[in-house]
């Protein structure tokens, strides 16, 4: 009796901590279809691109599934597989692509999970066999890659991939989990419902399809160019109320350092201060006259403006708060190139520099994720 109980406990332990994932693009025979090896010695090598991956849809995905009749409980980690930053890592490690913020072509990535199927039929044999037979949760979604021409503001081509993902909850994953991913990136092993396999298979298929397309499309290949690097004027900012601490100068310096570290070409501070007093703002931002002055006097193509500054020191049980919003504006047209807010709170007693850096990090990461810097 003790042996049976021990066996049940061990099987339960292995099952609860081992998830085996398998993902494939629908139509490729569950991943068994041989993928053509890329020949990087040809004309399509090292394409300059920018990447845009907006993951904000995942905040509404549970409501979307509910409206479609998916009333089962969906673990957030299961959803994360369709919005994983693994896709960005794949682009940056690929020999076919060269990430460049001044590239003309932007690859826009859209991803969504459309259906989740609970392991209703497989749960019973999973219990009877003490986890040897897998309980299989299935998800269906889609990953789309869109080639966008920044110069003409047009979509050149789209690549859409339906995704089929299976998650095996089984004691066997404890043995097979570390082995199968060594032979195929369609498999992944984790201790929760999150997986990188979905984005890996989508990227691999896109890489192959784009490579093959460019071999027969000289006009599309010619679009992958690098524009002259833009010059940015990062305007000094002033809070509405005089600061009681050095938080705003620190914030400006750290943002400036972060932009430079990401390769942005900034106008020197001393040059900015010479014309800053001549720049006027309207309620909506820079006036047309001010933009023209910046373009003429500083040779700047774009302006970076910080607004909505808010700093509240920690008091008693209240956390320290730091908030700001940053937008980038085209000098010639006044078009907003990108905008990103940041809100930060902390109860920890840290140096002000540490708090500022903690507030900046997710802000820079989001811009990097969207391919803006």
Short mmCIF file of C-alpha atoms in Angstrom, two decimals:
data_model
loop_
_atom_site.label_atom_id
_atom_site.label_comp_id
_atom_site.label_asym_id
_atom_site.label_seq_id
_atom_site.Cartn_x
_atom_site.Cartn_y
_atom_site.Cartn_z
CA UNK A 1 0.00 0.00 0.00
CA UNK A 2 2.84 2.36 0.86
CA UNK A 3 4.53 1.61 -2.45
CA UNK A 4 1.35 2.41 -4.37
CA UNK A 5 0.92 5.65 -2.45
CA UNK A 6 4.56 6.60 -3.03
CA UNK A 7 4.21 5.86 -6.75
CA UNK A 8 1.11 8.07 -6.95
CA UNK A 9 2.87 10.91 -5.14
CA UNK A 10 5.94 10.70 -7.38
CA UNK A 11 3.83 10.59 -10.53
CA UNK A 12 1.83 13.56 -9.31
CA UNK A 13 4.99 15.50 -8.48
CA UNK A 14 6.56 14.92 -11.90
CA UNK A 15 3.31 15.76 -13.65
CA UNK A 16 2.70 19.02 -11.80
CA UNK A 17 6.18 20.33 -12.51
CA UNK A 18 6.73 19.17 -16.09
CA UNK A 19 5.05 20.54 -19.20
CA UNK A 20 6.01 19.41 -22.68
CA UNK A 21 5.02 21.77 -25.50
CA UNK A 22 4.82 21.18 -29.23
CA UNK A 23 3.94 23.85 -31.79
CA UNK A 24 3.76 23.92 -35.56
CA UNK A 25 2.44 26.02 -38.40
CA UNK A 26 -0.81 24.47 -39.60
CA UNK A 27 -0.31 22.50 -42.79
CA UNK A 28 3.30 21.46 -42.22
CA UNK A 29 2.38 17.93 -41.12
CA UNK A 30 2.78 18.59 -37.39
CA UNK A 31 6.30 19.84 -37.92
CA UNK A 32 7.51 16.71 -39.68
CA UNK A 33 7.85 18.56 -42.99
CA UNK A 34 11.50 19.13 -43.81
CA UNK A 35 12.49 22.79 -43.82
CA UNK A 36 14.90 23.98 -46.49
CA UNK A 37 18.23 25.16 -45.14
CA UNK A 38 18.92 28.77 -45.98
CA UNK A 39 21.90 29.61 -48.12
CA UNK A 40 23.18 32.84 -46.65
CA UNK A 41 25.76 33.27 -49.36
CA UNK A 42 23.17 34.70 -51.74
CA UNK A 43 21.84 38.18 -52.44
CA UNK A 44 19.21 38.16 -49.67
CA UNK A 45 21.75 38.10 -46.86
CA UNK A 46 21.66 40.58 -43.96
CA UNK A 47 18.50 42.56 -44.62
CA UNK A 48 18.29 45.85 -42.67
CA UNK A 49 14.98 46.00 -40.81
CA UNK A 50 13.15 47.57 -37.91
CA UNK A 51 10.82 45.48 -35.78
CA UNK A 52 7.46 46.43 -34.33
CA UNK A 53 5.75 44.02 -31.95
CA UNK A 54 2.80 45.45 -30.06
CA UNK A 55 1.71 43.05 -27.31
CA UNK A 56 -1.05 45.19 -25.81
CA UNK A 57 -3.80 42.94 -27.22
CA UNK A 58 -3.01 40.32 -24.59
CA UNK A 59 -4.60 42.62 -21.99
CA UNK A 60 -7.96 42.02 -23.69
CA UNK A 61 -7.53 38.43 -24.82
CA UNK A 62 -9.47 36.88 -21.93
CA UNK A 63 -12.52 38.99 -22.74
CA UNK A 64 -12.11 38.07 -26.41
CA UNK A 65 -12.08 34.35 -25.60
CA UNK A 66 -15.09 34.73 -23.32
CA UNK A 67 -17.12 36.39 -26.08
CA UNK A 68 -16.25 33.51 -28.40
CA UNK A 69 -17.69 31.06 -25.87
CA UNK A 70 -14.34 30.03 -24.38
CA UNK A 71 -15.56 29.93 -20.79
CA UNK A 72 -12.81 27.64 -19.54
CA UNK A 73 -10.19 29.02 -17.21
CA UNK A 74 -7.13 30.08 -19.21
CA UNK A 75 -3.81 30.43 -17.43
CA UNK A 76 -2.04 33.74 -18.26
CA UNK A 77 1.17 31.80 -18.92
CA UNK A 78 -0.61 29.92 -21.70
CA UNK A 79 -1.49 33.22 -23.37
CA UNK A 80 2.06 34.55 -22.96
CA UNK A 81 3.33 32.01 -25.47
CA UNK A 82 1.66 34.00 -28.26
CA UNK A 83 3.19 37.30 -27.09
CA UNK A 84 6.65 36.14 -26.11
CA UNK A 85 9.70 38.35 -26.65
CA UNK A 86 11.35 35.22 -28.02
CA UNK A 87 10.33 36.47 -31.46
CA UNK A 88 12.56 39.53 -31.04
CA UNK A 89 15.46 37.34 -29.93
CA UNK A 90 15.02 35.21 -33.05
CA UNK A 91 15.22 38.26 -35.31
CA UNK A 92 18.34 39.56 -33.58
CA UNK A 93 20.14 36.21 -33.73
CA UNK A 94 19.21 35.49 -37.36
CA UNK A 95 21.87 35.79 -40.05
CA UNK A 96 19.24 36.95 -42.52
CA UNK A 97 18.29 40.13 -40.63
CA UNK A 98 20.22 43.14 -39.42
CA UNK A 99 18.32 45.31 -36.94
CA UNK A 100 18.79 48.98 -37.82
CA UNK A 101 16.58 51.83 -36.50
CA UNK A 102 17.21 53.73 -39.75
CA UNK A 103 16.06 50.87 -41.99
CA UNK A 104 13.31 51.66 -44.47
CA UNK A 105 11.47 48.36 -43.97
CA UNK A 106 9.67 47.73 -40.71
CA UNK A 107 8.52 44.21 -39.90
CA UNK A 108 5.25 44.48 -38.02
CA UNK A 109 4.35 41.43 -35.97
CA UNK A 110 0.76 40.65 -35.00
CA UNK A 111 -0.06 37.67 -32.82
CA UNK A 112 -3.23 36.38 -31.23
CA UNK A 113 -4.62 33.29 -29.54
CA UNK A 114 -8.02 32.36 -30.96
CA UNK A 115 -9.08 29.17 -29.22
CA UNK A 116 -8.21 27.07 -26.18
CA UNK A 117 -9.36 23.47 -25.83
CA UNK A 118 -9.31 21.98 -22.36
CA UNK A 119 -8.05 18.36 -22.02
CA UNK A 120 -11.53 16.96 -21.35
CA UNK A 121 -11.13 13.64 -23.18
CA UNK A 122 -7.53 13.01 -22.16
CA UNK A 123 -7.86 13.95 -18.50
CA UNK A 124 -9.53 10.69 -17.46
CA UNK A 125 -6.87 8.33 -18.90
CA UNK A 126 -4.26 10.73 -17.50
CA UNK A 127 -5.65 10.20 -14.00
CA UNK A 128 -6.14 6.44 -14.43
CA UNK A 129 -2.55 5.91 -15.64
CA UNK A 130 -1.12 8.18 -12.92
CA UNK A 131 0.09 10.69 -15.48
CA UNK A 132 1.70 8.30 -17.94
CA UNK A 133 -0.98 9.08 -20.52
CA UNK A 134 -0.77 12.83 -21.24
CA UNK A 135 -3.53 15.33 -20.61
CA UNK A 136 -3.39 17.45 -23.77
CA UNK A 137 -4.40 21.11 -23.83
CA UNK A 138 -4.63 22.55 -27.34
CA UNK A 139 -4.46 26.17 -28.40
CA UNK A 140 -4.99 27.68 -31.83
CA UNK A 141 -3.77 31.10 -32.86
CA UNK A 142 -2.15 33.15 -35.57
CA UNK A 143 1.11 35.02 -36.09
CA UNK A 144 1.37 37.55 -38.92
CA UNK A 145 4.44 39.32 -40.30
CA UNK A 146 3.83 42.49 -42.28
CA UNK A 147 6.47 44.24 -44.40
CA UNK A 148 5.85 47.98 -44.06
CA UNK A 149 7.60 50.62 -46.18
CA UNK A 150 8.32 53.61 -43.93
CA UNK A 151 9.16 55.89 -46.84
CA UNK A 152 5.85 55.45 -48.65
CA UNK A 153 3.71 54.38 -45.66
CA UNK A 154 2.51 51.30 -47.51
CA UNK A 155 2.20 47.61 -46.71
CA UNK A 156 4.30 45.67 -49.20
CA UNK A 157 3.50 42.09 -48.25
CA UNK A 158 2.02 40.01 -45.43
CA UNK A 159 2.86 36.51 -44.25
CA UNK A 160 0.16 34.83 -42.12
CA UNK A 161 0.70 31.62 -40.17
CA UNK A 162 -2.03 29.68 -38.33
CA UNK A 163 -0.47 28.08 -35.25
CA UNK A 164 -1.39 24.80 -33.57
CA UNK A 165 0.06 24.34 -30.09
CA UNK A 166 -0.23 21.33 -27.78
CA UNK A 167 0.69 21.23 -24.12
CA UNK A 168 1.25 17.77 -22.65
CA UNK A 169 0.84 17.38 -18.91
CA UNK A 170 2.44 14.03 -18.25
CA UNK A 171 4.96 12.33 -16.03
CA UNK A 172 6.81 11.36 -19.21
CA UNK A 173 7.69 15.01 -19.79
CA UNK A 174 10.19 14.69 -16.97
CA UNK A 175 12.22 12.36 -19.21
CA UNK A 176 11.36 13.55 -22.72
CA UNK A 177 11.24 17.28 -21.94
CA UNK A 178 15.00 17.92 -21.86
CA UNK A 179 15.66 15.61 -24.85
CA UNK A 180 13.16 16.52 -27.60
CA UNK A 181 14.06 20.26 -27.78
CA UNK A 182 17.61 19.19 -28.63
CA UNK A 183 16.35 17.80 -31.94
CA UNK A 184 13.65 20.32 -32.87
CA UNK A 185 12.74 23.85 -31.80
CA UNK A 186 9.09 22.84 -32.18
CA UNK A 187 9.39 21.25 -28.75
CA UNK A 188 9.80 23.13 -25.51
CA UNK A 189 10.01 22.04 -21.88
CA UNK A 190 8.89 24.23 -19.01
CA UNK A 191 7.66 24.20 -15.43
CA UNK A 192 4.52 26.15 -16.30
CA UNK A 193 2.18 26.78 -19.24
CA UNK A 194 4.47 29.32 -20.91
CA UNK A 195 6.37 28.26 -24.03
CA UNK A 196 8.80 29.72 -26.58
CA UNK A 197 7.98 27.10 -29.22
CA UNK A 198 5.10 29.09 -30.75
CA UNK A 199 7.21 32.08 -31.71
CA UNK A 200 10.13 29.93 -32.78
CA UNK A 201 8.17 27.98 -35.38
CA UNK A 202 6.41 31.11 -36.66
CA UNK A 203 9.71 32.95 -37.08
CA UNK A 204 11.43 30.01 -38.74
CA UNK A 205 8.68 29.67 -41.34
CA UNK A 206 8.66 33.42 -42.01
CA UNK A 207 12.43 33.49 -42.41
CA UNK A 208 12.28 30.73 -45.01
CA UNK A 209 9.29 32.16 -46.89
CA UNK A 210 10.75 35.68 -47.04
CA UNK A 211 14.10 34.35 -48.18
CA UNK A 212 12.46 32.39 -51.01
CA UNK A 213 10.26 35.35 -51.97
CA UNK A 214 13.20 37.73 -52.27
CA UNK A 215 15.07 35.34 -54.55
CA UNK A 216 12.36 35.92 -57.15
CA UNK A 217 11.39 39.52 -56.39
CA UNK A 218 14.13 42.04 -57.13
CA UNK A 219 11.77 44.99 -56.63
CA UNK A 220 10.91 43.94 -53.08
CA UNK A 221 14.55 43.22 -52.25
CA UNK A 222 15.48 46.74 -53.38
CA UNK A 223 13.19 48.18 -50.69
CA UNK A 224 15.46 46.92 -47.92
CA UNK A 225 17.58 50.05 -47.63
CA UNK A 226 18.98 52.19 -44.83
CA UNK A 227 18.05 55.85 -44.64
CA UNK A 228 20.35 58.62 -43.50
CA UNK A 229 20.45 58.50 -39.67
CA UNK A 230 18.04 61.01 -38.16
CA UNK A 231 19.31 63.74 -35.85
CA UNK A 232 17.29 64.10 -32.64
CA UNK A 233 16.89 67.18 -30.47
CA UNK A 234 16.10 66.01 -26.94
CA UNK A 235 14.56 69.16 -25.50
CA UNK A 236 15.25 70.12 -21.88
CA UNK A 237 12.11 69.89 -19.83
CA UNK A 238 10.76 71.94 -16.98
CA UNK A 239 8.15 70.71 -14.48
CA UNK A 240 5.14 72.88 -13.77
CA UNK A 241 6.28 73.25 -10.16
CA UNK A 242 9.92 73.77 -9.11
CA UNK A 243 11.32 70.40 -7.97
CA UNK A 244 12.36 69.89 -4.38
CA UNK A 245 14.92 67.26 -5.41
CA UNK A 246 17.29 66.54 -8.28
CA UNK A 247 14.91 63.98 -9.81
CA UNK A 248 14.24 65.92 -13.02
CA UNK A 249 17.89 66.62 -13.95
CA UNK A 250 18.66 62.98 -13.16
CA UNK A 251 15.74 61.81 -15.29
CA UNK A 252 16.88 63.94 -18.22
CA UNK A 253 20.47 62.72 -17.97
CA UNK A 254 19.49 59.06 -17.69
CA UNK A 255 17.05 59.28 -20.60
CA UNK A 256 19.71 61.02 -22.67
CA UNK A 257 22.23 58.28 -21.84
CA UNK A 258 19.69 55.57 -22.71
CA UNK A 259 18.95 57.15 -26.10
CA UNK A 260 22.65 57.46 -26.92
CA UNK A 261 23.25 53.85 -25.85
CA UNK A 262 20.56 52.78 -28.33
CA UNK A 263 22.32 54.57 -31.18
CA UNK A 264 20.27 57.77 -31.45
CA UNK A 265 22.23 60.75 -32.75
CA UNK A 266 21.43 63.62 -30.38
CA UNK A 267 22.12 67.33 -30.68
CA UNK A 268 24.59 68.44 -28.01
CA UNK A 269 23.13 70.03 -24.89
CA UNK A 270 24.99 73.32 -25.26
CA UNK A 271 23.56 73.74 -28.76
CA UNK A 272 20.07 73.02 -27.45
CA UNK A 273 20.28 75.62 -24.70
CA UNK A 274 21.21 78.30 -27.23
CA UNK A 275 17.86 78.01 -28.99
CA UNK A 276 15.67 76.62 -26.19
CA UNK A 277 14.54 80.06 -25.00
CA UNK A 278 13.36 80.89 -28.52
CA UNK A 279 11.18 77.78 -28.71
CA UNK A 280 7.52 78.23 -27.84
CA UNK A 281 4.92 75.61 -27.05
CA UNK A 282 1.20 75.44 -27.65
CA UNK A 283 -1.24 73.32 -25.65
CA UNK A 284 -0.74 70.50 -28.13
CA UNK A 285 3.06 70.71 -28.23
CA UNK A 286 5.54 72.46 -30.49
CA UNK A 287 4.26 75.20 -32.75
CA UNK A 288 5.08 75.04 -36.45
CA UNK A 289 7.36 78.07 -36.06
CA UNK A 290 9.29 76.35 -33.24
CA UNK A 291 9.74 73.18 -35.28
CA UNK A 292 11.13 75.24 -38.15
CA UNK A 293 13.60 76.95 -35.82
CA UNK A 294 14.83 73.62 -34.51
CA UNK A 295 15.23 72.26 -38.00
CA UNK A 296 17.07 75.35 -39.23
CA UNK A 297 19.26 76.17 -36.23
CA UNK A 298 20.07 72.65 -35.03
CA UNK A 299 19.78 70.61 -38.23
CA UNK A 300 17.52 68.25 -36.31
CA UNK A 301 15.11 65.91 -38.07
CA UNK A 302 13.11 64.92 -35.01
CA UNK A 303 12.36 66.31 -31.57
CA UNK A 304 11.98 64.29 -28.37
CA UNK A 305 9.72 65.93 -25.79
CA UNK A 306 9.02 64.85 -22.21
CA UNK A 307 5.72 65.91 -20.67
CA UNK A 308 3.25 64.97 -17.91
CA UNK A 309 6.02 64.92 -15.33
CA UNK A 310 4.99 63.72 -11.90
CA UNK A 311 7.14 63.02 -8.88
CA UNK A 312 5.81 62.18 -5.42
CA UNK A 313 8.37 61.27 -2.73
CA UNK A 314 7.64 58.31 -0.49
CA UNK A 315 5.79 59.31 2.66
CA UNK A 316 4.84 57.02 5.52
CA UNK A 317 2.97 54.11 3.91
CA UNK A 318 2.73 55.78 0.49
CA UNK A 319 5.13 54.66 -2.26
CA UNK A 320 7.45 56.86 -4.23
CA UNK A 321 5.87 57.74 -7.60
CA UNK A 322 7.52 58.87 -10.81
CA UNK A 323 5.62 59.36 -14.04
CA UNK A 324 6.34 60.91 -17.41
CA UNK A 325 5.39 60.70 -21.06
CA UNK A 326 7.77 60.93 -24.01
CA UNK A 327 6.94 61.58 -27.64
CA UNK A 328 9.01 61.94 -30.78
CA UNK A 329 7.87 64.48 -33.38
CA UNK A 330 8.97 64.92 -36.98
CA UNK A 331 10.33 68.45 -37.41
CA UNK A 332 9.13 69.00 -40.98
CA UNK A 333 5.62 67.57 -40.77
CA UNK A 334 4.78 67.71 -37.06
CA UNK A 335 3.77 64.04 -37.23
CA UNK A 336 4.14 62.11 -33.98
CA UNK A 337 6.57 59.28 -34.75
CA UNK A 338 6.07 57.52 -31.44
CA UNK A 339 4.79 58.20 -27.96
CA UNK A 340 5.18 56.22 -24.75
CA UNK A 341 4.06 56.86 -21.15
CA UNK A 342 5.82 55.58 -18.05
CA UNK A 343 4.48 55.12 -14.52
CA UNK A 344 6.65 53.87 -11.70
CA UNK A 345 6.00 53.16 -8.03
CA UNK A 346 8.25 51.74 -5.34
CA UNK A 347 8.16 51.21 -1.59
CA UNK A 348 11.89 50.46 -1.47
CA UNK A 349 14.32 52.93 0.04
CA UNK A 350 16.85 53.27 -2.75
CA UNK A 351 19.04 56.08 -4.11
CA UNK A 352 17.18 58.38 -6.47
CA UNK A 353 19.34 57.25 -9.41
CA UNK A 354 18.19 53.67 -8.85
CA UNK A 355 14.52 54.65 -8.87
CA UNK A 356 14.97 56.68 -12.06
CA UNK A 357 16.77 53.84 -13.82
CA UNK A 358 14.04 51.41 -12.74
CA UNK A 359 11.43 53.75 -14.25
CA UNK A 360 13.36 54.14 -17.50
CA UNK A 361 14.14 50.46 -18.12
CA UNK A 362 10.59 49.27 -19.07
CA UNK A 363 10.09 52.47 -21.08
CA UNK A 364 13.20 51.82 -23.20
CA UNK A 365 12.36 48.11 -23.46
CA UNK A 366 8.91 48.91 -24.86
CA UNK A 367 10.36 51.27 -27.50
CA UNK A 368 12.93 48.63 -28.39
CA UNK A 369 10.21 45.99 -28.65
CA UNK A 370 8.27 48.18 -31.08
CA UNK A 371 11.39 48.85 -33.15
CA UNK A 372 11.41 52.59 -32.50
CA UNK A 373 14.98 52.69 -31.21
#
